[in-house]
């Protein structure tokens, strides 16, 4: 019985993976700091950011946040108590409840986006052509479904 060897990852690929990891870690750190400035947890901030784009059913929110629907219910409850989110019936199916950002919630979400300087500053050092290339490469790495989910 022959043993299969795991192919070694070349040094360039390892460096790229490490750099992507560093970018992700820095983004999460800044995102958590920005959320805290608005007295939000990271999960609350992510949910509010999603809802600032469009109202969503709880089950869809759970899928997007990659967590259990019961967790989403708790997050929505806390944001609703602060007046940042409201529940409303889905016009297409009144049995389904949508979570939606209130005007104040959209304002807080906008403030969150505006306070995220981490990516903005380093990206400003790249030309528009370089940013387009980076965007296209990231889209290709993530696959075609990156903007459909």
C-alpha positions as a printed NumPy array, in Angstrom:
array([[  0.   ,   0.   ,   0.   ],
       [  1.607,   3.23 ,  -1.178],
       [  1.461,   6.27 ,   1.03 ],
       [  0.518,   9.518,  -0.61 ],
       [  2.744,  12.455,   0.117],
       [  1.135,  15.802,   0.73 ],
       [  2.637,  18.239,  -1.76 ],
       [  4.717,  20.95 ,  -0.139],
       [  3.44 ,  24.461,  -0.507],
       [  5.94 ,  26.676,  -2.245],
       [  7.411,  29.638,  -0.323],
       [  5.627,  32.253,  -2.463],
       [  2.224,  30.68 ,  -1.78 ],
       [  3.049,  30.517,   1.945],
       [  4.021,  34.2  ,   1.949],
       [  0.787,  35.168,   0.153],
       [ -1.268,  33.104,   2.621],
       [  0.499,  34.756,   5.573],
       [ -0.041,  38.241,   4.101],
       [ -3.754,  37.531,   3.534],
       [ -3.962,  36.316,   7.144],
       [ -2.33 ,  39.528,   8.367],
       [ -4.735,  41.672,   6.318],
       [ -7.728,  39.744,   7.693],
       [ -6.478,  40.003,  11.286],
       [ -5.904,  43.755,  10.975],
       [ -9.325,  44.264,   9.411],
       [-11.054,  42.328,  12.208],
       [ -9.131,  44.233,  14.868],
       [-10.095,  47.602,  13.389],
       [-13.68 ,  46.453,  12.845],
       [-13.963,  45.387,  16.51 ],
       [-12.496,  48.738,  17.619],
       [-14.937,  50.669,  15.396],
       [-17.846,  48.6  ,  16.728],
       [-16.773,  49.281,  20.323],
       [-16.74 ,  53.037,  19.617],
       [-20.464,  52.662,  18.875],
       [-21.01 ,  50.441,  21.958],
       [-21.558,  47.41 ,  19.701],
       [-20.026,  43.959,  19.571],
       [-18.466,  42.856,  16.319],
       [-21.437,  40.555,  15.631],
       [-23.906,  43.38 ,  16.279],
       [-21.961,  45.675,  13.95 ],
       [-21.841,  43.064,  11.16 ],
       [-25.577,  42.39 ,  11.464],
       [-26.385,  46.108,  11.479],
       [-24.17 ,  46.649,   8.427],
       [-26.021,  43.897,   6.546],
       [-29.404,  45.32 ,   7.504],
       [-28.372,  48.825,   6.46 ],
       [-28.279,  47.49 ,   2.89 ],
       [-31.665,  45.729,   2.944],
       [-34.143,  44.112,   5.344],
       [-33.517,  40.377,   5.705],
       [-35.295,  37.388,   7.245],
       [-33.657,  36.011,  10.381],
       [-32.746,  32.722,   8.689],
       [-30.926,  34.573,   5.882],
       [-29.076,  36.712,   8.428],
       [-27.932,  33.546,  10.195],
       [-26.631,  32.159,   6.891],
       [-24.773,  35.363,   6.049],
       [-23.25 ,  35.58 ,   9.543],
       [-22.57 ,  31.829,   9.601],
       [-24.262,  31.32 ,  12.963],
       [-27.359,  29.747,  14.469],
       [-30.735,  31.503,  14.014],
       [-31.128,  31.615,  17.819],
       [-27.926,  33.714,  18.026],
       [-29.32 ,  36.109,  15.425],
       [-32.529,  36.455,  17.438],
       [-30.527,  37.575,  20.482],
       [-28.46 ,  40.05 ,  18.474],
       [-31.585,  41.501,  16.838],
       [-33.26 ,  41.734,  20.272],
       [-30.362,  43.8  ,  21.647],
       [-30.209,  46.072,  18.586],
       [-33.99 ,  46.484,  18.651],
       [-33.841,  47.524,  22.321],
       [-31.417,  50.301,  21.291],
       [-33.696,  51.443,  18.46 ],
       [-31.222,  50.452,  15.735],
       [-33.248,  47.576,  14.257],
       [-36.931,  46.747,  13.944],
       [-38.868,  43.636,  13.013],
       [-41.555,  43.849,  10.349],
       [-43.646,  41.377,   8.358],
       [-42.311,  40.341,   4.967],
       [-44.667,  41.827,   2.333],
       [-44.186,  38.678,   0.208],
       [-45.04 ,  36.281,   3.082],
       [-46.593,  37.778,   6.208],
       [-45.639,  34.673,   8.222],
       [-41.967,  35.653,   7.827],
       [-40.459,  38.432,   9.936],
       [-37.833,  40.687,   8.418],
       [-35.217,  42.504,  10.45 ],
       [-34.579,  46.021,   9.146],
       [-32.292,  48.85 ,  10.181],
       [-34.07 ,  51.925,  11.488],
       [-32.944,  55.361,  10.284],
       [-30.769,  55.604,  13.417],
       [-29.381,  52.121,  12.696],
       [-28.459,  53.125,   9.14 ],
       [-26.724,  56.21 ,  10.517],
       [-24.691,  54.099,  12.973],
       [-23.809,  51.639,  10.17 ],
       [-22.642,  54.579,   8.016],
       [-20.517,  55.819,  10.924],
       [-18.987,  52.356,  11.25 ],
       [-18.078,  52.252,   7.556],
       [-16.649,  55.771,   7.685],
       [-14.424,  54.928,  10.662],
       [-12.745,  51.937,   8.972],
       [ -9.503,  53.489,   7.743],
       [ -7.387,  50.326,   7.744],
       [ -8.02 ,  49.345,   4.141],
       [ -8.658,  52.842,   2.842],
       [ -5.223,  54.244,   3.711],
       [ -3.027,  51.447,   2.299],
       [ -5.228,  51.132,  -0.777],
       [ -4.811,  54.848,  -1.441],
       [ -1.131,  54.08 ,  -2.102],
       [ -2.129,  51.903,  -5.053],
       [ -3.086,  53.264,  -8.442],
       [ -6.625,  52.739,  -9.7  ],
       [ -5.285,  50.109, -12.115],
       [ -3.571,  48.252,  -9.242],
       [ -6.775,  48.367,  -7.143],
       [ -8.765,  46.982, -10.093],
       [ -6.252,  44.159, -10.534],
       [ -6.339,  43.397,  -6.789],
       [-10.148,  43.411,  -6.784],
       [-10.31 ,  41.104,  -9.786],
       [ -7.754,  38.702,  -8.298],
       [ -9.64 ,  38.574,  -4.983],
       [-12.917,  37.943,  -6.805],
       [-11.269,  35.156,  -8.765],
       [ -9.878,  33.595,  -5.583],
       [-13.321,  33.691,  -3.95 ],
       [-15.14 ,  32.334,  -6.99 ],
       [-17.935,  33.733,  -9.092],
       [-20.521,  33.533,  -6.283],
       [-18.854,  36.219,  -4.142],
       [-21.544,  38.786,  -4.946],
       [-24.569,  36.517,  -5.241],
       [-24.756,  35.446,  -1.587]])
